[in-house]
Amino acid sequence: MSLARISRARILRTGSRGLPVRVAVPVISARLNSGLSSEPSKHTTVLSKNFTDPARNSFFEYTWGTWLTNDAEEKLKRRTTFSIEGLNDLLRELYTKSHGEYAKSTEIQSDKTVTKKASSCESLDFLKFPNINVLTHNVSVAHLGSLNPNEDLNTKEISSIHEGKHHRIYKVVTNSDREFVLRLPYRGLYAAHEQSELGLKRKIQSEVATIDLVSERISTSKVLAYATDSNNCVESPFILMEFTKGTSLIREWNPLSENQMEVKSVIDQVMELNDAGALSIEGFQGFGSVYFKHDCPEGIPAFKEESPYVIGPIAESDSYLGATESPVGPWKLDEPLKIVEDYSSNLMEAFKDNERALGVYSKLNKLAPVLFNPDSKILPNFKELFSPRLFIPDLDPINVLKSEDSISLLDLEQSSIKPFILHSYPKFVAYDGPKIFTVEELEEIKKETHDLEMVMQYDYMFKRTRNQFLWELALNNRRKELIGAISPAVKLIKSGYVATVEDPENYLTVERSLIDLCEMWEGYAQHGLVKEAECPVKFSPSEVERNTQELQQKEQDMVKPFALTQGWIPQDLFAKLYSQKVITESNVEGNYEIDVEKAMEGMEPEGTEDK
C-alpha cells in the first residue's frame, strides 16, 4: 500500500464586507485509498459579524476517520470551531501593523528582507485583541503583503488541508497575495482536567519559541501570532503561521525499498535538518522546553549570553496526564536523570487506579536516579552524551517540505531539551525487533526456509535493521562525539524510559525493558555504566512469567484489524468496508463491528507486490 495519501477537502469561500463570493476551488488533502468522489465539498458563506450560517458547522467537523467504538464522542473531541470573522479582524490588524509600528522590525529593500531585529514576542492591544501574542519581527510587509491604497485586507478562502493526531490545519488565502496556516488543537482532547489544559498551553507556547529558535538555522514556517486559550477574537487556541509551499518528503520515502541509496537519501535529508536545526545548538543552561521570556518569566535563561529564550517546564503532553500538579521541570544541568524520575512520578499519579501500571512506573521511578553513571569511562565522550540537546519527537519525512530552492521542517510540537543519551530514534526509522545486518546473512537465512511468508518476514527484518543503521551512520558522519548513544548497553539501559515516552499505556513493554535491564545490571555495574552495584528493583520468577504471558496475549490482540490504530479507520477505507458489509453497526448505538474473516479475505489477492 502506498504511503502517499491523496484525497479531498472542504473549503469555504468568504465574501468581503458582507458580500458573498460564489466561487469554490478544489483543494488537495490527505486521505487513504479514496473510494469516494475526488470533488471536495464546497460552501460559500458571508463574512459579516451579524450573519449566522448554520451550514458552516460542517466545516469544523472531524472528517478524516471513524472509530469502531465511541465514534461520535471521539469526533466531538476533535471539533475545531473558530470565528472566521475574528480571524479576518486579526489578519487586518497584523497587516496594519506590518505597514506601521512593526515595520521598524525589518528593513526592506527591493521587497526583500535584508536585516532583522532580534526576536520579540509581545501581546496585542488587550481591549481589542485580548490574549493574543505576536512575534513582531515576523509581522512584516514580506509576510503580510501589500494592497492598493484604501483597500482592506480580507480573507478570500479557507481550506481544511490536514486533520492530524493532535491538531487541524486550515489554509487561509487573502487578497494581499499571501497565504497563511491556521493551526487549531483539538480542544476536546485537553478537557479532562486543569493539568491537561495547562499542558496544551505550554505546548503552544513552547512550540512557537522553538520554531523561532531553529528558524535562525534552518527553513521553517514563520509564526505571526498565537493564543493559548479561547478568550480571543478567533475563539480558539491557535497558531497563525506563514504558508510554506512544497512537496512532502514522504513521497520519496519507501522504507522497504530494495534501493538502499534511495532510502539513505531521505534519511540523510531528515538528519541534515535535525543536525542543523537541533543538535548543533549547544550551550543550553538546563533541561526542559524552550519558551519566550514573555511566556515564562520564571524560566532558566536558555544561554549564557542574552537571548529572548528561557528554559521552562517540559511540554510533553504525557507529563500532564495526572489530575494534580506534578514536577515538570525545568531541571538544572547537574540533574539530568531527574527528568526520568519526575516523569515516572507523573505517570504514577496518572495511573494510580491501575495497579499493574502503577507497579511498573514505581520501579522505573526507583531506577531513575541510578540509571546511568555520568562519570563512566567505558564509552568515549560519555560526558558529552549528557549534554543538553534539542529533541524533536516528530522528525519524519511527512513533516519535511521540499521546494526548488529550500527544504523546510514543520511540526516542532512537544520538542524538549534533554541529555542526548535520553533521545530516542525518530519513529520512521526506529526498530527494536530481531536484527539482520547484512545481505549475506539474509541470503543464508532464506536458504534454510521454503516458507514464502517467513522469507517476507526476514526481508522485512533486514530492511528495518538497515534503515535504523543508516540513521546511525548519518549521526556518526555529523556528530561523532554523540555516537556512543547507539551502544547496545546504552539502548537497553534507557529502553524503559524511551518506551514510556513513546506510549505510557504500553506499560507491559516498559516492564519487559526493566526486566531485561535487571538481568544485565551486574555486568553494567562492573563496567561503571550504572551508578549502583546492586539493582534497586527486583522481579520474581512469577512476575517475569506473568509479563511474558501478558505480552504474548497483547501481541495476539494486536493482530486484529485496526488494533494498532486503536480502532480508528481512515474515512475512505471505512466507507469502502462499510459498503462491502465488512464493517456493520453493532448493537451498541454509535459503535461498529468488523467481520475479521471478510476483512482478511479482502486483503489477499490484490497488490501482492505492494505488501
Coordinates of C-alpha atoms in Angstrom, one line a residue:
M1 CA 0.0 0.0 0.0
S2 CA 1.4 3.4 -1.0
L3 CA 2.3 5.7 1.9
A4 CA 1.2 8.7 -0.1
R5 CA -2.3 9.9 0.9
I6 CA -4.3 12.0 -1.6
S7 CA -8.0 12.9 -1.3
R8 CA -10.4 15.7 -0.9
A9 CA -11.0 18.6 1.5
R10 CA -13.6 21.1 2.5
I11 CA -13.2 24.7 1.5
L12 CA -15.0 27.8 2.5
R13 CA -15.2 30.9 0.3
T14 CA -15.9 34.2 2.0
G15 CA -17.2 37.5 0.7
S16 CA -15.7 40.7 2.0
R17 CA -17.8 43.3 3.8
G18 CA -20.9 41.0 3.9
L19 CA -21.0 40.4 0.2
P20 CA -21.0 36.7 -0.8
V21 CA -18.5 35.4 -3.4
R22 CA -20.0 32.4 -5.2
V23 CA -16.8 30.5 -6.1
A24 CA -15.3 27.3 -4.9
V25 CA -12.0 25.7 -5.7
P26 CA -10.9 22.1 -5.1
V27 CA -8.1 21.5 -2.5
I28 CA -5.8 18.6 -2.1
S29 CA -5.7 16.9 1.3
A30 CA -4.7 13.7 2.9
R31 CA -6.9 10.7 2.7
L32 CA -6.2 7.0 2.3
N33 CA -7.4 4.7 -0.6
S34 CA -10.0 7.1 -1.8
G35 CA -13.1 5.3 -3.0
L36 CA -15.2 8.5 -2.7
S37 CA -15.6 11.3 -5.1
S38 CA -12.5 13.4 -5.6
E39 CA -14.7 16.5 -5.7
P40 CA -14.4 18.4 -2.4
S41 CA -17.5 19.5 -0.5
K42 CA -18.0 23.2 -1.1
H43 CA -19.7 26.0 0.8
T44 CA -19.9 29.7 0.2
T45 CA -20.5 31.9 3.2
V46 CA -20.7 35.6 4.0
L47 CA -18.1 37.4 6.1
S48 CA -20.1 39.5 8.5
K49 CA -20.4 39.7 12.3
N50 CA -24.1 39.9 12.1
F51 CA -24.5 37.0 9.8
T52 CA -25.1 33.4 11.1
D53 CA -24.7 30.5 8.7
P54 CA -25.7 27.0 10.1
A55 CA -24.0 25.4 7.1
R56 CA -20.6 26.5 8.4
N57 CA -20.8 23.9 11.1
S58 CA -19.8 21.0 8.8
F59 CA -16.6 22.9 8.1
F60 CA -15.5 22.4 11.7
E61 CA -16.3 18.7 12.0
Y62 CA -13.7 16.0 12.1
T63 CA -13.9 14.0 8.8
W64 CA -10.7 12.0 8.3
G65 CA -11.6 8.8 10.1
T66 CA -14.1 6.8 12.0
W67 CA -13.7 4.9 15.3
L68 CA -15.2 1.5 15.8
T69 CA -16.0 2.4 19.4
N70 CA -17.4 5.7 20.7
D71 CA -17.2 7.3 17.2
A72 CA -19.4 10.3 17.9
E73 CA -17.6 11.1 21.2
E74 CA -14.2 10.9 19.6
K75 CA -15.2 13.1 16.7
L76 CA -16.7 15.7 19.1
K77 CA -13.4 15.9 20.9
R78 CA -11.8 16.9 17.6
R79 CA -14.3 19.5 16.5
T80 CA -12.4 22.8 15.7
T81 CA -14.9 25.6 15.8
F82 CA -13.4 29.1 15.4
S83 CA -14.5 32.6 14.5
I84 CA -13.9 33.3 10.8
E85 CA -14.8 37.0 11.3
G86 CA -12.4 37.2 14.3
L87 CA -9.6 35.6 12.2
N88 CA -10.2 38.2 9.5
D89 CA -10.0 41.0 12.1
L90 CA -6.7 39.7 13.4
L91 CA -5.2 39.5 9.9
R92 CA -6.3 43.1 9.2
E93 CA -4.7 44.2 12.4
L94 CA -1.4 42.4 11.6
Y95 CA -1.4 43.9 8.1
T96 CA -1.9 47.4 9.5
K97 CA 1.0 46.9 12.0
S98 CA 3.2 45.4 9.3
H99 CA 3.0 48.7 7.5
G100 CA 3.2 50.8 10.7
E101 CA 4.9 50.2 14.0
Y102 CA 6.2 46.7 13.3
A103 CA 7.8 47.9 10.1
K104 CA 10.6 49.1 12.3
S105 CA 11.5 45.4 13.0
T106 CA 12.8 44.9 9.4
E107 CA 14.4 46.9 6.7
I108 CA 13.1 46.1 3.2
Q109 CA 15.0 46.6 0.1
S110 CA 13.5 45.7 -3.3
D111 CA 10.7 43.8 -1.5
K112 CA 13.3 41.5 0.3
T113 CA 14.1 41.5 4.0
V114 CA 17.8 42.3 4.3
T115 CA 18.1 42.8 8.0
K116 CA 16.1 41.8 11.0
K117 CA 16.0 42.8 14.6
A118 CA 16.2 40.3 17.4
S119 CA 13.2 38.1 18.1
S120 CA 10.5 39.8 20.0
C121 CA 7.2 38.5 21.4
E122 CA 4.6 40.8 22.8
S123 CA 0.8 41.0 23.4
L124 CA -1.6 42.8 21.1
D125 CA -3.9 45.5 22.4
F126 CA -5.7 43.7 25.2
L127 CA -9.0 45.6 24.8
K128 CA -9.2 45.0 21.0
F129 CA -7.4 41.6 20.8
P130 CA -7.2 40.0 24.3
N131 CA -4.8 37.2 25.0
I132 CA -3.1 37.2 21.6
N133 CA 0.7 37.3 21.3
V134 CA 2.5 38.5 18.3
L135 CA 6.1 37.8 17.0
T136 CA 6.7 41.4 15.9
H137 CA 9.9 40.5 13.9
N138 CA 7.8 38.3 11.6
V139 CA 4.9 40.7 11.1
S140 CA 6.4 42.5 8.1
V141 CA 5.5 43.5 4.5
A142 CA 7.4 40.5 3.3
H143 CA 5.0 38.2 5.2
L144 CA 1.7 40.2 5.0
G145 CA 1.9 41.5 1.5
S146 CA 0.7 44.9 0.1
L147 CA -2.7 46.2 -1.0
N148 CA -3.8 49.2 -3.0
P149 CA -4.4 52.4 -1.1
N150 CA -7.6 52.4 0.9
E151 CA -8.1 48.7 0.3
D152 CA -8.8 46.5 3.4
L153 CA -7.2 43.1 3.8
N154 CA -9.8 40.3 3.5
T155 CA -10.0 36.6 3.7
K156 CA -10.9 35.1 0.4
E157 CA -10.8 31.4 1.1
I158 CA -10.3 28.9 3.9
S159 CA -9.4 25.3 3.2
S160 CA -9.1 22.4 5.6
I161 CA -5.9 20.7 4.5
H162 CA -4.9 18.4 7.3
E163 CA -6.6 16.7 10.3
G164 CA -3.8 15.3 12.3
K165 CA -3.4 13.4 15.6
H166 CA -3.3 16.5 17.8
H167 CA -4.5 19.4 15.7
R168 CA -6.2 20.5 12.5
I169 CA -4.7 22.8 9.8
Y170 CA -6.5 25.3 7.7
K171 CA -5.1 27.2 4.8
V172 CA -6.1 30.9 4.6
V173 CA -5.9 32.8 1.4
T174 CA -6.2 36.7 1.4
N175 CA -6.4 39.4 -1.1
S176 CA -2.9 40.6 -0.3
D177 CA -1.4 37.8 -2.4
R178 CA -0.3 36.0 0.8
E179 CA -1.4 32.6 2.2
F180 CA -1.4 31.6 5.9
V181 CA -1.8 28.5 8.0
L182 CA -4.1 28.4 11.0
R183 CA -3.3 25.5 13.3
L184 CA -6.0 24.6 15.8
P185 CA -5.6 22.0 18.6
Y186 CA -8.4 19.5 19.3
R187 CA -9.6 21.2 22.5
G188 CA -11.7 18.3 23.5
L189 CA -8.6 16.1 24.0
Y190 CA -7.5 18.5 26.8
A191 CA -10.7 18.9 28.7
A192 CA -10.2 16.2 31.3
H193 CA -8.8 18.5 34.0
E194 CA -6.9 21.7 34.6
Q195 CA -3.5 19.9 34.2
S196 CA -4.5 18.8 30.6
E197 CA -5.3 22.4 29.8
L198 CA -2.0 23.6 31.3
G199 CA -0.2 21.0 29.1
L200 CA -1.9 22.4 26.0
K201 CA -1.0 26.0 26.9
R202 CA 2.7 25.0 27.4
K203 CA 2.7 23.0 24.2
I204 CA 1.7 26.0 22.1
Q205 CA 4.0 28.5 23.9
S206 CA 7.0 26.2 23.7
E207 CA 6.5 25.2 20.0
V208 CA 6.2 28.8 19.0
A209 CA 9.5 29.7 20.8
T210 CA 11.2 26.5 19.5
I211 CA 10.2 27.3 15.9
D212 CA 11.6 30.8 16.3
L213 CA 14.9 29.5 17.7
V214 CA 15.5 26.9 15.0
S215 CA 14.4 29.3 12.2
E216 CA 17.7 31.1 12.6
R217 CA 19.4 27.9 11.4
I218 CA 17.0 26.1 9.1
S219 CA 14.0 26.9 7.0
T220 CA 10.6 26.6 8.8
S221 CA 7.3 28.4 8.7
K222 CA 7.4 31.7 10.5
V223 CA 4.9 32.2 13.3
L224 CA 3.0 35.5 13.2
A225 CA 0.6 35.2 16.2
Y226 CA -0.7 32.7 18.7
A227 CA -3.1 32.3 21.7
T228 CA -3.2 29.6 24.3
D229 CA -7.0 29.7 25.2
S230 CA -10.3 30.6 23.6
N231 CA -10.7 34.0 25.1
N232 CA -9.7 35.9 22.0
C233 CA -11.2 37.1 18.7
V234 CA -10.5 33.7 17.0
E235 CA -12.4 32.0 19.8
S236 CA -9.9 29.1 20.0
P237 CA -6.3 28.4 20.9
F238 CA -4.3 28.8 17.7
I239 CA -1.0 29.3 15.9
L240 CA -1.1 31.6 12.9
M241 CA 1.8 31.0 10.5
E242 CA 3.0 31.7 7.0
F243 CA 2.1 29.1 4.5
T244 CA 5.1 27.1 3.2
K245 CA 4.8 25.7 -0.3
G246 CA 6.5 22.5 -1.3
T247 CA 6.2 18.8 -1.7
S248 CA 6.3 16.4 1.3
L249 CA 9.5 14.3 1.5
I250 CA 7.2 11.4 2.3
R251 CA 6.7 10.9 -1.4
E252 CA 10.3 9.8 -1.7
W253 CA 10.2 7.5 1.4
N254 CA 9.7 3.8 0.8
P255 CA 11.1 2.0 4.0
L256 CA 11.0 -1.4 2.3
S257 CA 12.8 -0.3 -0.9
E258 CA 15.4 -2.5 -2.5
N259 CA 17.3 0.6 -3.4
Q260 CA 19.5 1.4 -0.4
M261 CA 20.7 4.7 -1.9
E262 CA 17.1 5.9 -2.3
V263 CA 16.4 5.1 1.4
K264 CA 19.7 6.7 2.5
S265 CA 18.9 9.9 0.6
V266 CA 15.7 10.5 2.6
I267 CA 17.3 9.6 5.9
D268 CA 20.2 12.0 5.2
Q269 CA 17.9 14.9 4.4
V270 CA 16.0 14.4 7.7
M271 CA 19.2 14.1 9.6
E272 CA 20.6 17.2 8.0
L273 CA 17.7 19.2 9.3
N274 CA 17.9 17.6 12.7
D275 CA 21.7 18.3 12.9
A276 CA 21.5 21.9 11.7
G277 CA 18.3 22.8 13.5
A278 CA 18.6 20.9 16.8
L279 CA 21.8 19.0 17.5
S280 CA 24.1 21.9 16.5
I281 CA 22.6 24.2 19.2
E282 CA 25.0 24.0 22.1
G283 CA 25.2 25.8 25.4
F284 CA 21.7 25.3 26.8
Q285 CA 21.8 26.1 30.6
G286 CA 19.3 23.4 31.7
F287 CA 16.8 20.8 30.7
G288 CA 13.1 21.3 29.8
S289 CA 11.4 23.1 26.9
V290 CA 12.1 26.4 25.2
Y291 CA 9.9 29.4 25.8
F292 CA 9.9 33.2 25.3
K293 CA 10.6 35.1 28.4
H294 CA 7.3 36.8 27.7
D295 CA 5.5 33.5 28.4
C296 CA 7.7 32.0 31.1
P297 CA 9.4 34.9 33.1
E298 CA 10.5 32.4 35.8
G299 CA 12.4 30.2 33.4
I300 CA 16.1 29.5 33.4
P301 CA 18.0 31.7 30.8
A302 CA 18.4 29.4 27.8
F303 CA 22.0 30.5 27.1
K304 CA 24.8 32.3 29.0
E305 CA 24.6 35.2 26.5
E306 CA 21.5 37.4 26.4
S307 CA 18.6 36.0 24.3
P308 CA 14.8 36.2 24.2
Y309 CA 14.5 32.5 25.2
V310 CA 14.3 30.7 28.5
I311 CA 14.1 27.0 29.5
G312 CA 10.8 26.2 31.3
P313 CA 8.6 23.2 32.1
I314 CA 8.8 20.3 29.7
A315 CA 6.0 20.5 27.1
E316 CA 5.4 16.8 26.6
S317 CA 1.7 16.0 26.8
D318 CA 2.1 12.9 28.8
S319 CA 3.7 14.9 31.7
Y320 CA 0.2 16.3 32.3
L321 CA -1.8 13.1 32.3
G322 CA -2.4 13.3 36.1
A323 CA -5.1 15.5 37.6
T324 CA -2.9 17.0 40.2
E325 CA 0.2 19.3 39.8
S326 CA 3.4 17.3 39.3
P327 CA 7.0 18.2 38.8
V328 CA 7.7 19.0 35.1
G329 CA 11.0 21.0 35.3
P330 CA 12.9 22.9 34.3
W331 CA 15.9 20.9 35.6
K332 CA 19.5 22.1 36.2
L333 CA 22.5 20.8 34.3
D334 CA 23.7 18.7 37.2
E335 CA 20.4 16.7 37.5
P336 CA 20.0 15.1 34.0
L337 CA 18.3 11.9 35.4
K338 CA 15.7 14.0 37.4
I339 CA 13.8 14.1 34.1
V340 CA 13.2 10.3 34.2
E341 CA 12.4 10.4 38.0
D342 CA 9.9 13.2 37.7
Y343 CA 8.3 11.8 34.5
S344 CA 7.8 8.4 36.2
S345 CA 6.3 10.2 39.2
N346 CA 3.8 11.9 37.0
L347 CA 2.8 8.6 35.5
M348 CA 2.4 7.1 38.9
E349 CA -0.2 9.8 39.6
A350 CA -1.8 9.3 36.2
F351 CA -2.1 5.5 36.6
K352 CA -2.8 5.4 40.4
D353 CA -6.0 3.4 39.7
N354 CA -4.2 0.8 37.5
E355 CA -2.3 -1.5 39.9
R356 CA -0.2 -3.1 37.1
A357 CA 0.8 0.2 35.5
L358 CA 1.5 1.8 38.9
G359 CA 3.8 -1.1 39.9
V360 CA 5.8 -0.7 36.7
Y361 CA 6.2 3.1 37.0
S362 CA 7.1 2.8 40.6
K363 CA 10.0 0.5 39.7
L364 CA 11.1 2.9 36.9
N365 CA 11.0 5.7 39.5
K366 CA 13.3 3.8 41.8
L367 CA 15.8 3.1 38.9
A368 CA 15.8 6.6 37.6
P369 CA 18.4 8.2 39.9
V370 CA 21.0 5.5 39.2
L371 CA 20.1 4.6 35.6
F372 CA 23.4 6.0 34.3
N373 CA 26.7 6.9 35.8
P374 CA 27.7 10.2 34.3
D375 CA 31.3 9.7 35.4
S376 CA 31.7 6.4 33.5
K377 CA 34.9 5.9 31.4
I378 CA 33.7 2.9 29.5
L379 CA 32.4 4.8 26.4
P380 CA 34.2 7.6 24.6
N381 CA 32.8 11.1 25.1
F382 CA 30.4 9.7 27.8
K383 CA 30.1 13.1 29.4
E384 CA 29.2 14.6 26.1
L385 CA 26.2 12.3 25.9
F386 CA 24.8 14.1 28.9
S387 CA 25.0 17.5 27.2
P388 CA 21.6 19.2 26.7
R389 CA 20.4 18.9 23.1
L390 CA 17.1 19.8 21.5
F391 CA 15.0 16.7 20.8
I392 CA 12.3 16.9 18.1
P393 CA 9.9 14.0 18.6
D394 CA 8.1 14.3 15.2
L395 CA 11.1 14.1 12.9
D396 CA 9.6 12.4 9.9
P397 CA 9.7 12.7 6.1
I398 CA 6.0 13.7 6.3
N399 CA 7.0 16.8 8.2
V400 CA 9.6 17.9 5.7
L401 CA 8.6 20.1 2.7
K402 CA 10.9 20.4 -0.4
S403 CA 10.7 23.2 -3.0
E404 CA 13.0 24.2 -5.8
D405 CA 15.2 26.3 -3.5
S406 CA 14.7 25.1 0.0
I407 CA 13.9 22.2 2.4
S408 CA 11.8 23.0 5.4
L409 CA 11.0 21.3 8.7
L410 CA 7.5 21.5 10.0
D411 CA 5.8 20.4 13.3
L412 CA 8.1 21.0 16.3
E413 CA 5.3 20.3 18.8
Q414 CA 6.4 18.8 22.2
S415 CA 10.1 19.5 21.5
S416 CA 12.3 19.4 24.6
I417 CA 15.9 19.8 25.8
K418 CA 17.2 16.6 27.2
P419 CA 20.5 14.9 27.7
F420 CA 21.3 13.3 24.3
I421 CA 21.7 9.9 25.9
L422 CA 17.9 10.0 26.6
H423 CA 17.0 10.9 23.0
S424 CA 15.1 8.2 21.0
Y425 CA 15.2 7.3 17.3
P426 CA 12.7 9.0 15.1
K427 CA 9.7 6.8 14.7
F428 CA 10.2 6.4 10.9
V429 CA 13.5 4.5 11.4
A430 CA 13.0 3.1 14.9
Y431 CA 13.1 -0.7 15.1
D432 CA 13.6 -2.9 18.1
G433 CA 12.7 -6.3 16.6
P434 CA 15.0 -9.1 15.5
K435 CA 18.0 -7.8 13.6
I436 CA 19.5 -9.0 10.3
F437 CA 22.5 -6.8 9.4
T438 CA 23.9 -7.9 6.0
V439 CA 22.6 -9.2 2.7
E440 CA 24.8 -12.3 3.1
E441 CA 23.2 -13.1 6.4
L442 CA 19.7 -12.6 4.9
E443 CA 20.5 -14.9 2.0
E444 CA 21.8 -17.6 4.3
I445 CA 18.6 -17.5 6.3
K446 CA 16.5 -17.6 3.2
K447 CA 18.2 -20.8 2.0
E448 CA 17.1 -22.5 5.2
T449 CA 13.4 -21.9 4.7
H450 CA 11.0 -22.6 1.9
D451 CA 8.1 -20.8 3.6
L452 CA 7.3 -17.7 1.5
E453 CA 5.7 -15.9 4.4
M454 CA 8.8 -16.4 6.6
V455 CA 11.0 -15.2 3.7
M456 CA 9.0 -12.0 3.6
Q457 CA 9.3 -11.5 7.3
Y458 CA 13.1 -12.0 7.2
D459 CA 13.3 -9.5 4.4
Y460 CA 11.3 -7.0 6.5
M461 CA 13.6 -7.5 9.4
F462 CA 16.6 -6.8 7.2
K463 CA 15.2 -3.6 5.7
R464 CA 14.1 -2.2 9.1
T465 CA 17.6 -3.1 10.5
R466 CA 19.2 -1.4 7.5
N467 CA 17.1 1.8 7.9
Q468 CA 18.0 2.2 11.6
F469 CA 21.7 1.6 10.8
L470 CA 21.6 4.3 8.1
W471 CA 20.3 6.8 10.6
E472 CA 23.1 5.8 13.0
L473 CA 25.6 6.2 10.1
A474 CA 24.2 9.7 9.3
L475 CA 24.6 10.6 13.0
N476 CA 28.2 9.4 13.0
N477 CA 29.0 11.3 9.9
R478 CA 27.8 14.6 11.5
R479 CA 28.2 14.1 15.3
K480 CA 30.9 11.6 16.1
E481 CA 31.0 12.8 19.7
L482 CA 27.4 11.6 20.2
I483 CA 27.7 8.1 18.6
G484 CA 28.1 6.4 22.0
A485 CA 24.4 6.7 22.4
I486 CA 23.8 3.9 20.0
S487 CA 25.8 1.4 22.1
P488 CA 23.6 -1.7 22.8
A489 CA 24.2 -1.2 26.5
V490 CA 23.0 2.4 26.5
K491 CA 20.0 1.4 24.4
L492 CA 19.0 -1.2 26.9
I493 CA 19.5 0.9 30.0
K494 CA 17.3 3.7 28.6
S495 CA 14.8 1.5 26.8
G496 CA 12.3 1.5 29.7
Y497 CA 12.2 5.3 29.7
V498 CA 12.1 5.5 25.9
A499 CA 9.2 3.1 25.7
T500 CA 7.3 5.1 28.4
V501 CA 7.7 8.3 26.4
E502 CA 6.5 6.7 23.2
D503 CA 3.3 5.3 24.8
P504 CA 2.6 5.4 28.6
E505 CA -0.3 3.0 28.0
N506 CA 2.2 0.4 26.9
Y507 CA 3.4 -0.4 30.4
L508 CA 3.9 -4.1 29.6
T509 CA 6.7 -3.3 27.1
V510 CA 8.2 -0.9 29.7
E511 CA 8.1 -3.7 32.3
R512 CA 9.9 -6.1 29.9
S513 CA 12.6 -3.5 29.3
L514 CA 13.1 -3.2 33.1
I515 CA 13.2 -7.0 33.4
D516 CA 15.9 -7.2 30.8
L517 CA 17.9 -4.3 32.4
C518 CA 17.8 -6.0 35.8
E519 CA 19.2 -9.2 34.3
M520 CA 22.1 -7.2 32.8
W521 CA 22.6 -4.9 35.8
E522 CA 25.5 -6.6 37.4
G523 CA 27.6 -6.6 34.3
Y524 CA 26.8 -2.9 33.6
A525 CA 27.7 -2.1 37.2
Q526 CA 31.1 -3.8 36.9
H527 CA 31.9 -1.6 33.9
G528 CA 30.7 1.6 35.7
L529 CA 27.8 2.3 33.3
V530 CA 25.2 2.4 36.1
K531 CA 25.5 4.1 39.5
E532 CA 24.9 1.3 42.0
A533 CA 26.4 -2.2 42.2
E534 CA 23.1 -3.8 43.0
C535 CA 19.9 -3.2 41.0
P536 CA 17.4 -1.3 43.2
V537 CA 14.4 -3.2 41.9
K538 CA 13.7 -6.9 41.7
F539 CA 11.4 -9.1 39.6
S540 CA 10.4 -12.5 40.9
P541 CA 10.1 -15.5 38.5
S542 CA 6.4 -15.3 38.7
E543 CA 6.4 -11.6 37.7
V544 CA 8.6 -12.4 34.7
E545 CA 6.3 -15.2 33.7
R546 CA 3.2 -13.0 34.0
N547 CA 4.8 -10.3 31.9
T548 CA 5.7 -12.9 29.2
Q549 CA 2.2 -14.3 29.1
E550 CA 0.5 -10.8 29.0
L551 CA 2.8 -9.6 26.2
Q552 CA 2.0 -12.7 24.2
Q553 CA -1.7 -12.1 24.6
K554 CA -1.2 -8.5 23.7
E555 CA 0.6 -9.5 20.5
Q556 CA -2.2 -11.8 19.6
D557 CA -4.7 -9.0 20.2
M558 CA -2.7 -6.6 18.0
V559 CA -3.1 -8.9 15.0
K560 CA -6.8 -7.9 14.9
P561 CA -7.7 -5.4 12.2
F562 CA -7.1 -1.8 13.3
A563 CA -5.8 -2.7 16.7
L564 CA -2.6 -0.7 16.1
T565 CA -4.7 2.4 15.4
Q566 CA -6.9 1.7 18.5
G567 CA -9.9 1.2 16.3
W568 CA -9.5 4.3 14.1
I569 CA -10.0 3.7 10.4
P570 CA -9.2 6.3 7.6
Q571 CA -12.6 7.6 6.4
D572 CA -12.4 6.4 2.7
L573 CA -11.3 2.9 3.8
F574 CA -14.1 2.9 6.3
A575 CA -16.7 3.9 3.6
K576 CA -15.4 1.1 1.4
L577 CA -15.5 -1.6 4.1
Y578 CA -18.9 -0.4 5.2
S579 CA -20.3 -0.6 1.7
Q580 CA -18.9 -4.2 1.5
K581 CA -20.5 -5.1 4.8
V582 CA -17.1 -5.9 6.2
I583 CA -18.0 -3.3 8.9
T584 CA -21.5 -3.1 10.3
E585 CA -23.3 -1.2 13.1
S586 CA -23.2 -3.1 16.4
N587 CA -25.9 -3.5 19.0
V588 CA -24.4 -0.6 20.9
E589 CA -25.5 2.7 19.4
G590 CA -22.7 4.6 17.8
N591 CA -20.3 1.6 17.7
Y592 CA -19.3 -0.7 14.8
E593 CA -18.3 -4.3 14.4
I594 CA -15.8 -5.7 11.9
D595 CA -16.1 -9.1 10.2
V596 CA -12.5 -10.3 10.6
E597 CA -12.7 -13.1 8.1
K598 CA -14.2 -10.9 5.4
A599 CA -11.5 -8.2 6.2
M600 CA -8.7 -10.7 5.8
E601 CA -10.2 -12.1 2.6
G602 CA -10.2 -8.6 1.0
M603 CA -6.5 -8.1 1.8
E604 CA -5.1 -11.1 0.0
P605 CA -5.1 -11.2 -3.8
E606 CA -4.8 -7.5 -4.7
G607 CA -1.5 -5.7 -4.8
T608 CA 0.8 -8.6 -3.5
E609 CA 3.8 -6.7 -4.7
D610 CA 2.9 -3.7 -2.6
K611 CA 2.5 -5.8 0.5

